[in-house]
Amino acid sequence: MAIEAAGTAAERTLPLFPFERTEMGPAPEYRELRESEPFKKVRLWDGNVAWLVTRYEDVRKLLADNRFSANPRAPGYPNITKLRKVLTGTERPSFIRQDPPDHTKLRRMLTKEFTHHKIQSLRSMIEQIVDDLIEDMLSGRRPVDFVEAFALPLPTQVIMKMLGIPHSDSEFFVERSTTKVRIDVDPQDAIQAGVDMRNFMRDLIAEKSKAPEKHDDILGRMIVDQIQPGHLDIEDAVVSLELLMMAGHETTANMTALGILSLIQNPDDMERLRLNQSDEVVQLAVEEMLRYHTILQFVGTRVATEDVDYNGVMIRSGEGILPMINAANRDPRVFDDPEIFDIARKSTYPHVAFGFGVHQCLGQPLARLELNVVFNKLPKRIPQIRLAVPFDELEFKRNVLVHGLISMPVTW
Amino acid sequence: MKIVSDRSLCVGAGQCVMFSPNLFAQDDDDGLVVVLVADIDASAVEDAKNAVRACPSGAIKLVDDNGEEIF
Ligand code: HEM
Ligand code: SF4
């Protein structure tokens, strides 16, 4: 008893997580912790205590270790915010929140849609959308909000086309999805946003099920290959579709805006991409943007399902871990001068902006292709693009699940 | 030296294909890994290692002629 009481008092002195991040980088505290306490106990809003992990190697190993569960209903699971807890407590989980073998089964129903090869076949469709959006910007008013005019519509249109959701419904989704990932919103509104999206998906499945073979899209194939033969429950399909829709547009949109911002801040890099004719140069630049910004900042939260002795650190069953991919991506053991944005950077080990382990991003070939097309074309078409407000006036999302810009007024 | 894969671990993340398209592909039907060149010579070792380093699920590795894991 005495020990337990002491423990609780000690726990109250633990630092409160999450720490405040900066506009262009993760919480500065990570830098010191990575050196002095690579496994650091921290306290969450609800008093739950979890291990904050900040080194690249440890983050990768823990994310790849299936003794840790991604299921928020598992006892001890570390919920970063109250809203997350409310949402995951009420909603049917998608496969991003499930463990093998359930996770494996649901994810594998979609892997063929996101292979390297399959995604490359979408290049001309994506190029067309990018060209059209650039034309619209060039012929429209200045200044313009880059997020609204370009960064958000691109991935939204692409994922909707792939899934087979009518273009006319994009506003509906963007609005609901934005509400759901915010942290400063009434939990009831976030829950309702999820309900709305899922109702929509349910109706769409019913509609397309009338003649699914007519629909040459992910949903059409899902109905024919999985739902109709009885491999996939309709409710699981609904949830997977919502996941793809949300993960497919929020992320790339934020990455696009932050990427352009980095180029605006580093005119030499903008110039380099403007003059560039080589695909590899763009690829490296995109990888650096992904590493440097690591927009999904709080993913990878897991809980131990058994005692794990990790190189002498005893992680008890039911204890949460917070392997921070944005901390890992600034680990000087792997990335030279990690705080510097260097579009020609090469490292022996790849960044973990798409996570690691069985949940590593399913959509990464798509995200990479979209970003590749953007950073091939934009610096050539609008090289003079610049901020229309001082940097200090930009509105960043900060401690939201996905970092990014709320808006970014630009001109040229 | 040989590349071996364990499709039961593969999550179809396509890292191997991105890093080493000459050595790996993904099955069109299920998105899982296909090793294109199993027996590799010295010139391909670095490529193969890059893929192994990038694979998130531990589904591919390099073994020596006795089947011992070397990377
Ligand atoms: C720059 C853009 C993107 C970034 C940085 C990103 C990052 C991530 C990360 C870090 C995870 C792992 C989450 C975890 O471990 O809990 C993840 C999972 C996922 N992402 Fe992405 N993502 C991006 C774009 C996309 C796109 C375009 C799609 C397309 C549909 C997508 C679909 C998914 C899905 C379905 C998962 C869950 C995978 C699983 O649990 O097996 N993502 N993403
Ligand atoms: S990188 Fe690993 S998980 Fe991804 S397709 Fe290749 S073998 Fe499978």
Coordinates of C-alpha atoms and ligand atoms in Angstrom, one line a residue:
Chain A
M1 CA 0.0 0.0 0.0
A2 CA 2.7 2.5 1.0
I3 CA 4.5 1.8 -2.2
E4 CA 1.4 2.3 -4.3
A5 CA 0.6 5.6 -2.6
A6 CA 4.2 6.8 -3.1
G7 CA 3.9 5.7 -6.7
T8 CA 0.8 7.7 -7.3
A9 CA 2.3 10.8 -5.7
A10 CA 5.4 10.3 -7.9
E11 CA 3.2 9.9 -10.9
R12 CA 1.6 13.2 -10.3
T13 CA 5.0 14.9 -10.7
L14 CA 5.5 13.3 -14.1
P15 CA 5.5 15.7 -17.1
L16 CA 2.1 16.1 -18.7
F17 CA 1.9 14.8 -22.3
P18 CA 1.6 16.0 -25.1
F19 CA 4.1 18.8 -25.0
E20 CA 3.6 21.9 -27.1
R21 CA 5.1 21.5 -30.6
T22 CA 6.4 24.3 -32.8
E23 CA 5.1 25.3 -36.2
M24 CA 7.8 23.5 -38.2
G25 CA 9.0 20.8 -35.7
P26 CA 8.0 18.5 -32.9
A27 CA 8.2 19.4 -29.2
P28 CA 11.7 20.7 -28.4
E29 CA 11.6 18.5 -25.3
Y30 CA 12.2 15.4 -27.4
R31 CA 15.7 16.5 -28.3
E32 CA 16.9 16.3 -24.7
L33 CA 14.9 13.2 -23.7
R34 CA 16.2 11.3 -26.6
E35 CA 19.7 11.6 -25.1
S36 CA 19.0 11.5 -21.4
E37 CA 15.8 9.4 -21.0
P38 CA 14.9 7.6 -24.3
F39 CA 12.1 5.8 -22.3
K40 CA 10.4 8.4 -20.2
K41 CA 7.3 8.0 -18.2
V42 CA 4.7 10.7 -18.8
R43 CA 1.3 11.5 -17.6
L44 CA -1.8 11.9 -19.8
W45 CA -4.8 14.2 -19.3
D46 CA -6.7 11.4 -17.6
G47 CA -3.9 10.5 -15.2
N48 CA -2.9 7.4 -17.2
V49 CA 0.9 7.0 -17.3
A50 CA 2.7 5.8 -20.5
W51 CA 6.2 5.4 -21.8
L52 CA 7.3 8.2 -24.2
V53 CA 9.9 6.8 -26.7
T54 CA 12.0 9.1 -28.7
R55 CA 14.8 7.2 -30.4
Y56 CA 14.5 6.0 -34.0
E57 CA 15.6 2.4 -33.4
D58 CA 13.4 2.0 -30.3
V59 CA 10.4 3.5 -32.1
R60 CA 10.7 1.1 -35.0
K61 CA 11.2 -1.9 -32.9
L62 CA 8.2 -1.2 -30.7
L63 CA 6.0 -0.4 -33.6
A64 CA 6.9 -3.7 -35.2
D65 CA 6.3 -5.7 -32.0
N66 CA 2.9 -7.4 -32.0
R67 CA 2.9 -7.8 -28.2
F68 CA 1.7 -4.2 -28.2
S69 CA -1.9 -3.6 -29.2
A70 CA -3.4 -0.8 -31.2
N71 CA -6.8 -1.5 -29.8
P72 CA -8.0 1.5 -27.8
R73 CA -10.4 -0.7 -25.8
A74 CA -7.5 -2.8 -24.5
P75 CA -6.9 -2.0 -20.8
G76 CA -4.4 0.7 -20.2
Y77 CA -4.4 2.0 -23.7
P78 CA -3.0 5.6 -23.8
N79 CA -5.6 8.1 -25.1
I80 CA -3.9 11.3 -26.1
T81 CA -7.0 13.4 -25.7
K82 CA -10.4 13.0 -24.1
L83 CA -12.1 13.2 -27.5
R84 CA -10.1 10.3 -28.8
K85 CA -11.2 8.3 -25.8
V86 CA -14.9 9.2 -26.4
L87 CA -14.7 8.4 -30.1
T88 CA -12.9 5.1 -29.8
G89 CA -15.2 4.1 -27.0
T90 CA -18.3 4.6 -29.0
E91 CA -17.4 3.7 -32.6
R92 CA -16.9 0.4 -34.3
P93 CA -13.1 0.4 -34.8
S94 CA -11.5 0.3 -38.3
F95 CA -8.5 -1.9 -38.9
I96 CA -6.1 0.9 -38.0
R97 CA -7.2 0.2 -34.4
Q98 CA -7.3 -3.6 -34.6
D99 CA -4.6 -6.2 -34.1
P100 CA -3.6 -9.3 -36.1
P101 CA -5.3 -11.5 -37.2
D102 CA -8.5 -9.3 -37.5
H103 CA -6.3 -6.4 -38.8
T104 CA -4.6 -8.6 -41.3
K105 CA -7.8 -9.9 -42.7
L106 CA -9.3 -6.5 -43.3
R107 CA -6.2 -4.8 -44.5
R108 CA -5.5 -7.6 -47.0
M109 CA -8.8 -7.0 -48.7
L110 CA -7.4 -3.6 -49.8
T111 CA -3.7 -4.2 -50.4
K112 CA -4.2 -5.0 -54.0
E113 CA -5.7 -1.6 -54.5
F114 CA -2.6 0.2 -53.2
T115 CA 0.3 -1.7 -54.7
H116 CA 3.1 0.3 -56.1
H117 CA 2.1 -0.9 -59.6
K118 CA -1.6 -0.2 -59.3
I119 CA -1.0 3.3 -57.9
Q120 CA 1.5 4.2 -60.7
S121 CA -1.3 3.6 -63.2
L122 CA -3.2 6.6 -61.7
R123 CA -0.5 9.0 -62.6
S124 CA -2.2 10.6 -65.6
M125 CA -5.4 11.0 -63.7
I126 CA -3.6 12.8 -60.8
E127 CA -1.6 14.9 -63.3
Q128 CA -4.8 16.1 -64.9
I129 CA -6.3 17.1 -61.5
V130 CA -3.1 19.0 -60.6
D131 CA -3.0 20.8 -63.9
D132 CA -6.7 21.8 -63.6
L133 CA -6.2 23.0 -60.0
I134 CA -3.2 25.1 -61.1
E135 CA -5.1 26.6 -64.0
D136 CA -7.9 27.5 -61.7
M137 CA -5.5 29.2 -59.3
L138 CA -3.7 31.1 -62.0
S139 CA -6.9 32.4 -63.5
G140 CA -8.5 33.1 -60.1
R141 CA -8.2 35.9 -57.6
R142 CA -5.0 36.7 -55.6
P143 CA -4.3 36.2 -52.8
V144 CA -5.8 32.8 -52.5
D145 CA -6.0 30.3 -49.7
F146 CA -3.6 27.5 -50.9
V147 CA -5.2 25.0 -48.6
E148 CA -8.7 25.5 -50.0
A149 CA -7.7 26.1 -53.6
F150 CA -5.2 23.3 -54.0
A151 CA -3.9 21.3 -51.1
L152 CA -7.2 19.9 -50.0
P153 CA -9.1 19.4 -53.3
L154 CA -6.3 17.4 -54.9
P155 CA -6.2 14.4 -52.5
T156 CA -10.0 14.6 -51.9
Q157 CA -10.8 14.3 -55.6
V158 CA -8.3 11.5 -56.0
I159 CA -9.5 9.3 -53.2
M160 CA -13.1 9.9 -54.1
K161 CA -12.5 8.9 -57.6
M162 CA -10.7 5.8 -56.5
L163 CA -13.4 4.8 -54.0
G164 CA -16.2 5.7 -56.4
I165 CA -17.8 8.4 -54.4
P166 CA -19.5 11.1 -56.5
H167 CA -17.6 14.3 -56.7
S168 CA -20.6 16.3 -55.6
D169 CA -20.3 14.9 -52.1
S170 CA -16.8 16.2 -51.4
E171 CA -17.9 19.2 -49.3
F172 CA -19.9 16.9 -47.2
F173 CA -16.9 14.7 -46.5
V174 CA -14.3 17.5 -46.0
E175 CA -16.5 19.2 -43.5
R176 CA -17.3 16.0 -41.5
S177 CA -13.8 14.8 -41.6
T178 CA -12.3 18.1 -40.5
T179 CA -14.6 18.1 -37.5
K180 CA -13.7 14.6 -36.6
V181 CA -10.0 15.1 -36.4
R182 CA -10.2 18.4 -34.5
I183 CA -9.4 18.5 -30.8
D184 CA -11.3 21.6 -29.8
V185 CA -14.7 20.4 -30.8
D186 CA -17.7 19.2 -28.8
P187 CA -17.4 15.4 -28.6
Q188 CA -21.0 15.1 -29.6
D189 CA -20.2 16.9 -32.9
A190 CA -17.3 14.7 -33.6
I191 CA -19.4 11.6 -32.9
Q192 CA -22.1 12.9 -35.2
A193 CA -19.6 13.6 -38.0
G194 CA -18.5 10.0 -37.9
V195 CA -22.2 8.8 -37.8
D196 CA -22.9 11.0 -40.9
M197 CA -20.0 9.6 -42.8
R198 CA -20.8 6.1 -42.0
N199 CA -24.5 6.5 -42.9
F200 CA -23.4 7.9 -46.2
M201 CA -21.2 4.9 -46.9
R202 CA -23.9 2.5 -45.9
D203 CA -26.3 4.1 -48.4
L204 CA -23.7 4.1 -51.1
I205 CA -23.0 0.4 -50.6
A206 CA -26.7 -0.3 -50.9
E207 CA -26.9 1.8 -54.0
K208 CA -23.9 0.3 -55.7
S209 CA -24.9 -3.2 -54.7
K210 CA -27.7 -3.1 -57.3
A211 CA -25.2 -3.5 -60.1
P212 CA -21.7 -3.6 -58.5
E213 CA -19.9 -4.9 -61.6
K214 CA -20.7 -1.7 -63.4
H215 CA -18.5 0.2 -61.0
D216 CA -14.9 0.1 -61.8
D217 CA -13.7 1.4 -58.5
I218 CA -12.6 0.2 -55.0
L219 CA -16.2 0.1 -53.7
G220 CA -17.5 -1.8 -56.7
R221 CA -14.7 -4.4 -56.4
M222 CA -15.2 -4.6 -52.6
I223 CA -18.9 -5.5 -53.1
V224 CA -18.2 -8.1 -55.8
D225 CA -15.1 -9.7 -54.3
Q226 CA -15.7 -9.4 -50.6
I227 CA -19.2 -8.4 -49.5
Q228 CA -21.3 -10.6 -51.8
P229 CA -19.3 -13.8 -51.3
G230 CA -19.7 -13.2 -47.5
H231 CA -16.0 -12.5 -46.6
L232 CA -16.8 -9.0 -45.4
D233 CA -19.5 -7.7 -43.2
I234 CA -21.2 -4.6 -44.4
E235 CA -20.4 -2.7 -41.2
D236 CA -16.7 -3.5 -41.5
A237 CA -16.9 -2.3 -45.1
V238 CA -18.5 1.0 -44.0
V239 CA -15.8 1.5 -41.5
S240 CA -12.9 0.7 -43.9
L241 CA -14.3 3.1 -46.4
E242 CA -14.5 5.9 -43.9
L243 CA -10.9 5.2 -42.9
L244 CA -9.8 5.3 -46.5
M245 CA -11.7 8.5 -47.1
M246 CA -10.3 10.2 -44.1
A247 CA -6.8 8.9 -44.2
G248 CA -6.7 9.6 -47.9
H249 CA -7.3 13.3 -47.9
E250 CA -6.5 15.0 -44.6
T251 CA -2.9 13.7 -44.6
T252 CA -1.8 14.5 -48.2
A253 CA -3.5 17.9 -48.0
N254 CA -1.5 18.9 -44.9
M255 CA 1.7 17.6 -46.4
T256 CA 1.2 19.5 -49.6
A257 CA 0.7 22.8 -47.8
L258 CA 3.6 22.3 -45.4
G259 CA 5.8 21.2 -48.3
I260 CA 5.1 24.3 -50.3
L261 CA 5.7 26.4 -47.2
S262 CA 9.1 24.8 -46.8
L263 CA 9.9 25.7 -50.4
I264 CA 8.7 29.2 -49.9
Q265 CA 11.0 29.5 -46.9
N266 CA 13.9 28.0 -48.8
P267 CA 13.9 29.7 -52.2
D268 CA 17.0 27.8 -53.3
D269 CA 15.1 24.6 -53.0
M270 CA 12.2 26.1 -55.0
E271 CA 14.6 27.1 -57.7
R272 CA 16.2 23.7 -57.7
L273 CA 12.8 22.0 -58.2
R274 CA 11.8 24.5 -60.8
L275 CA 14.9 23.8 -63.0
N276 CA 14.9 20.1 -62.2
Q277 CA 14.1 17.4 -64.9
S278 CA 14.9 14.3 -62.8
D279 CA 12.4 12.3 -61.0
E280 CA 14.9 11.2 -58.4
V281 CA 15.4 14.8 -57.3
V282 CA 11.7 15.2 -56.6
Q283 CA 11.5 11.9 -54.9
L284 CA 14.2 12.8 -52.5
A285 CA 12.6 16.2 -51.8
V286 CA 9.3 14.6 -51.1
E287 CA 10.9 12.1 -48.7
E288 CA 12.5 15.0 -46.9
M289 CA 9.2 16.8 -46.6
L290 CA 7.6 13.7 -45.1
R291 CA 10.4 13.3 -42.6
Y292 CA 10.8 16.9 -41.6
H293 CA 7.1 17.5 -41.0
T294 CA 5.9 14.1 -40.0
I295 CA 2.4 15.3 -39.9
L296 CA 0.8 12.4 -38.2
Q297 CA 2.2 13.2 -34.9
F298 CA 0.4 11.1 -32.3
V299 CA -0.1 7.8 -34.1
G300 CA 1.5 4.6 -32.9
T301 CA 0.1 4.8 -29.4
R302 CA -0.1 1.2 -28.2
V303 CA -0.5 -0.8 -25.0
A304 CA 1.5 -3.8 -23.9
T305 CA -0.6 -7.0 -23.8
E306 CA 2.1 -8.9 -21.8
D307 CA 5.2 -7.9 -19.8
V308 CA 7.9 -6.9 -22.2
D309 CA 11.5 -6.6 -21.2
Y310 CA 12.9 -4.2 -23.8
N311 CA 16.7 -4.1 -23.3
G312 CA 16.2 -3.9 -19.6
V313 CA 13.3 -1.5 -19.6
M314 CA 10.4 -3.4 -18.1
I315 CA 7.1 -2.5 -19.8
R316 CA 4.3 -4.1 -17.9
S317 CA 1.2 -5.6 -19.4
G318 CA -1.4 -2.8 -19.5
E319 CA 1.2 0.0 -19.7
G320 CA 0.9 2.3 -22.7
I321 CA 3.7 3.3 -25.0
L322 CA 4.0 6.4 -27.1
P323 CA 6.7 5.7 -29.8
M324 CA 6.7 9.1 -31.4
I325 CA 7.5 9.0 -35.1
N326 CA 8.2 12.7 -35.2
A327 CA 10.8 12.3 -32.5
A328 CA 12.3 9.3 -34.4
N329 CA 12.5 11.3 -37.6
R330 CA 14.8 13.8 -35.9
D331 CA 17.1 11.3 -34.3
P332 CA 20.7 12.4 -35.1
R333 CA 21.8 8.7 -34.9
V334 CA 20.0 8.2 -38.2
F335 CA 19.7 11.6 -39.8
D336 CA 22.7 14.0 -39.9
D337 CA 21.7 17.5 -38.8
P338 CA 18.1 16.3 -38.3
E339 CA 16.7 19.8 -37.6
I340 CA 17.8 21.0 -41.0
F341 CA 15.5 20.8 -44.0
D342 CA 17.7 19.3 -46.8
I343 CA 15.9 18.2 -50.0
A344 CA 18.9 16.3 -51.1
R345 CA 19.2 14.3 -47.9
K346 CA 20.0 10.6 -48.1
S347 CA 20.0 8.3 -45.1
T348 CA 20.8 4.6 -44.7
Y349 CA 17.5 4.0 -42.9
P350 CA 14.3 5.4 -44.2
H351 CA 12.1 7.9 -42.2
V352 CA 9.1 6.6 -40.4
A353 CA 6.6 9.3 -41.3
F354 CA 4.3 6.5 -42.6
G355 CA 4.7 4.5 -39.3
F356 CA 6.2 1.1 -39.0
G357 CA 5.0 -2.4 -38.3
V358 CA 1.8 -4.0 -39.5
H359 CA 0.0 -0.6 -39.5
Q360 CA 2.4 1.1 -41.7
C361 CA 0.5 3.4 -44.1
L362 CA -1.5 1.5 -46.7
G363 CA -1.8 4.6 -48.8
Q364 CA 1.8 5.5 -49.0
P365 CA 2.4 4.8 -52.6
L366 CA -0.6 7.0 -53.4
A367 CA 0.5 9.8 -51.0
R368 CA 4.0 9.7 -52.6
L369 CA 2.7 9.8 -56.1
E370 CA 0.4 12.7 -55.4
L371 CA 3.2 14.7 -53.7
N372 CA 5.6 13.7 -56.5
V373 CA 3.2 15.2 -59.2
V374 CA 2.7 18.3 -57.1
F375 CA 6.3 19.0 -56.5
N376 CA 7.1 18.3 -60.1
K377 CA 4.6 20.8 -61.4
L378 CA 4.0 23.6 -58.9
P379 CA 7.6 24.9 -58.7
K380 CA 7.6 25.0 -62.6
R381 CA 4.2 26.6 -63.0
I382 CA 4.1 29.0 -60.1
P383 CA 7.7 29.5 -59.0
Q384 CA 7.0 33.0 -57.6
I385 CA 4.4 31.7 -55.1
R386 CA 4.9 33.4 -51.8
L387 CA 3.0 34.0 -48.5
A388 CA 0.4 36.8 -48.7
V389 CA 0.6 37.3 -44.9
P390 CA 3.6 37.3 -42.5
F391 CA 4.7 33.8 -41.3
D392 CA 3.6 34.7 -37.8
E393 CA 0.0 35.1 -38.9
L394 CA -0.3 31.7 -40.4
E395 CA -2.7 29.4 -38.6
F396 CA -1.2 26.0 -37.8
K397 CA -3.1 23.0 -36.5
R398 CA -0.5 22.3 -33.8
N399 CA -1.5 19.6 -31.4
V400 CA -4.2 18.1 -33.6
L401 CA -3.7 14.5 -34.7
V402 CA -2.6 15.6 -38.1
H403 CA -0.4 18.7 -38.1
G404 CA -0.8 21.2 -40.9
L405 CA -2.1 24.6 -41.8
I406 CA -5.7 25.7 -41.3
S407 CA -5.2 28.1 -44.1
M408 CA -2.3 29.6 -46.1
P409 CA -2.9 32.8 -48.0
V410 CA -0.5 32.9 -51.0
T411 CA 0.1 35.1 -53.9
W412 CA 2.6 35.2 -56.8
Chain B
M1 CA 23.2 -15.2 -50.9
K2 CA 19.4 -15.5 -51.1
I3 CA 16.4 -13.4 -50.4
V4 CA 13.6 -15.2 -48.6
S5 CA 10.1 -13.9 -47.9
D6 CA 7.4 -14.8 -45.5
R7 CA 4.1 -13.8 -47.1
S8 CA 2.2 -14.5 -43.9
L9 CA 4.0 -11.5 -42.3
C10 CA 3.8 -9.2 -45.4
V11 CA 1.4 -6.3 -45.1
G12 CA 1.7 -5.2 -48.7
A13 CA 3.3 -1.9 -47.8
G14 CA 5.3 -2.0 -51.0
Q15 CA 8.5 -0.6 -49.5
C16 CA 10.6 -3.4 -51.0
V17 CA 9.3 -2.6 -54.5
M18 CA 9.9 1.1 -54.0
F19 CA 13.5 0.6 -52.8
S20 CA 14.4 -2.3 -55.0
P21 CA 12.1 -2.7 -58.0
N22 CA 14.5 -5.1 -59.7
L23 CA 14.3 -7.6 -56.9
F24 CA 10.7 -7.3 -55.6
A25 CA 7.2 -7.0 -56.9
Q26 CA 3.7 -7.2 -55.4
D27 CA 1.2 -9.7 -56.5
D28 CA -1.6 -8.0 -58.5
D29 CA -4.2 -10.3 -56.8
D30 CA -3.4 -9.7 -53.1
G31 CA -0.7 -7.0 -53.0
L32 CA 1.7 -9.3 -51.2
V33 CA 5.4 -9.6 -51.9
V34 CA 6.9 -11.5 -54.8
V35 CA 10.6 -12.0 -54.8
L36 CA 11.7 -11.6 -58.4
V37 CA 15.3 -12.6 -58.0
A38 CA 16.0 -14.9 -55.1
D39 CA 19.7 -15.7 -55.7
I40 CA 21.5 -12.5 -55.7
D41 CA 25.1 -11.7 -56.4
A42 CA 27.3 -9.1 -54.7
S43 CA 26.1 -6.3 -56.9
A44 CA 22.6 -6.6 -55.7
V45 CA 23.3 -6.9 -52.0
E46 CA 23.0 -3.2 -51.1
D47 CA 19.7 -3.0 -52.9
A48 CA 18.4 -6.0 -51.1
K49 CA 19.5 -4.6 -47.8
N50 CA 17.7 -1.4 -48.4
A51 CA 14.5 -3.3 -49.0
V52 CA 15.0 -5.4 -45.8
R53 CA 15.7 -2.2 -43.8
A54 CA 12.6 -0.5 -45.1
C55 CA 10.2 -3.5 -44.8
P56 CA 7.9 -2.7 -41.8
S57 CA 6.8 -6.2 -41.0
G58 CA 10.0 -8.3 -41.1
A59 CA 8.6 -10.2 -44.1
I60 CA 11.9 -10.3 -46.1
K61 CA 15.4 -11.2 -45.1
L62 CA 18.8 -12.2 -46.5
V63 CA 20.2 -15.7 -45.8
D64 CA 23.5 -17.3 -46.7
D65 CA 23.9 -20.6 -48.5
N66 CA 23.1 -22.6 -45.3
G67 CA 19.9 -20.7 -44.8
E68 CA 21.3 -18.7 -41.9
E69 CA 19.9 -15.2 -41.6
I70 CA 22.5 -12.6 -42.3
F71 CA 20.5 -9.5 -42.7
Ligands
HEM1 C1 1.4 12.2 -46.6 C2 0.4 11.5 -46.4 C3 0.2 10.4 -45.4 C4 0.9 10.2 -44.2 C5 2.1 11.0 -43.6 C6 0.3 9.0 -43.6 C7 0.8 8.4 -42.4 C8 0.3 7.2 -41.9 C9 0.8 6.6 -40.7 C10 1.9 7.2 -39.8 C11 0.0 5.5 -40.4 C12 0.2 4.5 -39.3 C13 -0.8 4.7 -38.2 C14 -0.5 3.9 -37.0 O1 0.5 3.2 -36.8 O2 -1.4 3.8 -36.1 C15 -0.9 5.4 -41.5 C16 -1.9 4.4 -41.6 C17 -2.8 4.4 -42.7 N1 -2.9 5.2 -43.8 FE1 -1.7 6.8 -44.1 N2 -0.6 8.5 -44.4 C18 -0.7 9.3 -45.5 C19 -1.6 9.2 -46.6 C20 -2.5 8.2 -46.8 C21 -3.3 8.0 -47.9 C22 -3.3 8.9 -49.2 C23 -4.1 6.9 -47.7 C24 -5.1 6.4 -48.7 C25 -6.1 5.8 -48.5 C26 -3.8 6.4 -46.4 C27 -4.3 5.3 -45.7 C28 -3.9 4.8 -44.5 C29 -4.5 3.6 -43.9 C30 -5.7 2.8 -44.5 C31 -3.8 3.4 -42.7 C32 -4.1 2.2 -41.7 C33 -3.2 1.1 -42.0 C34 -3.3 -0.1 -41.0 O3 -3.7 0.1 -39.9 O4 -2.9 -1.2 -41.4 N3 -2.8 7.2 -45.8 N4 -0.7 6.5 -42.4
SF4_2 S1 8.1 -4.1 -47.8 FE1 7.7 -6.0 -46.5 S2 5.5 -5.8 -46.0 FE2 5.9 -4.4 -47.7 S3 5.4 -5.5 -49.5 FE3 7.5 -5.8 -49.2 S4 7.7 -7.6 -48.0 FE4 5.6 -7.0 -47.8

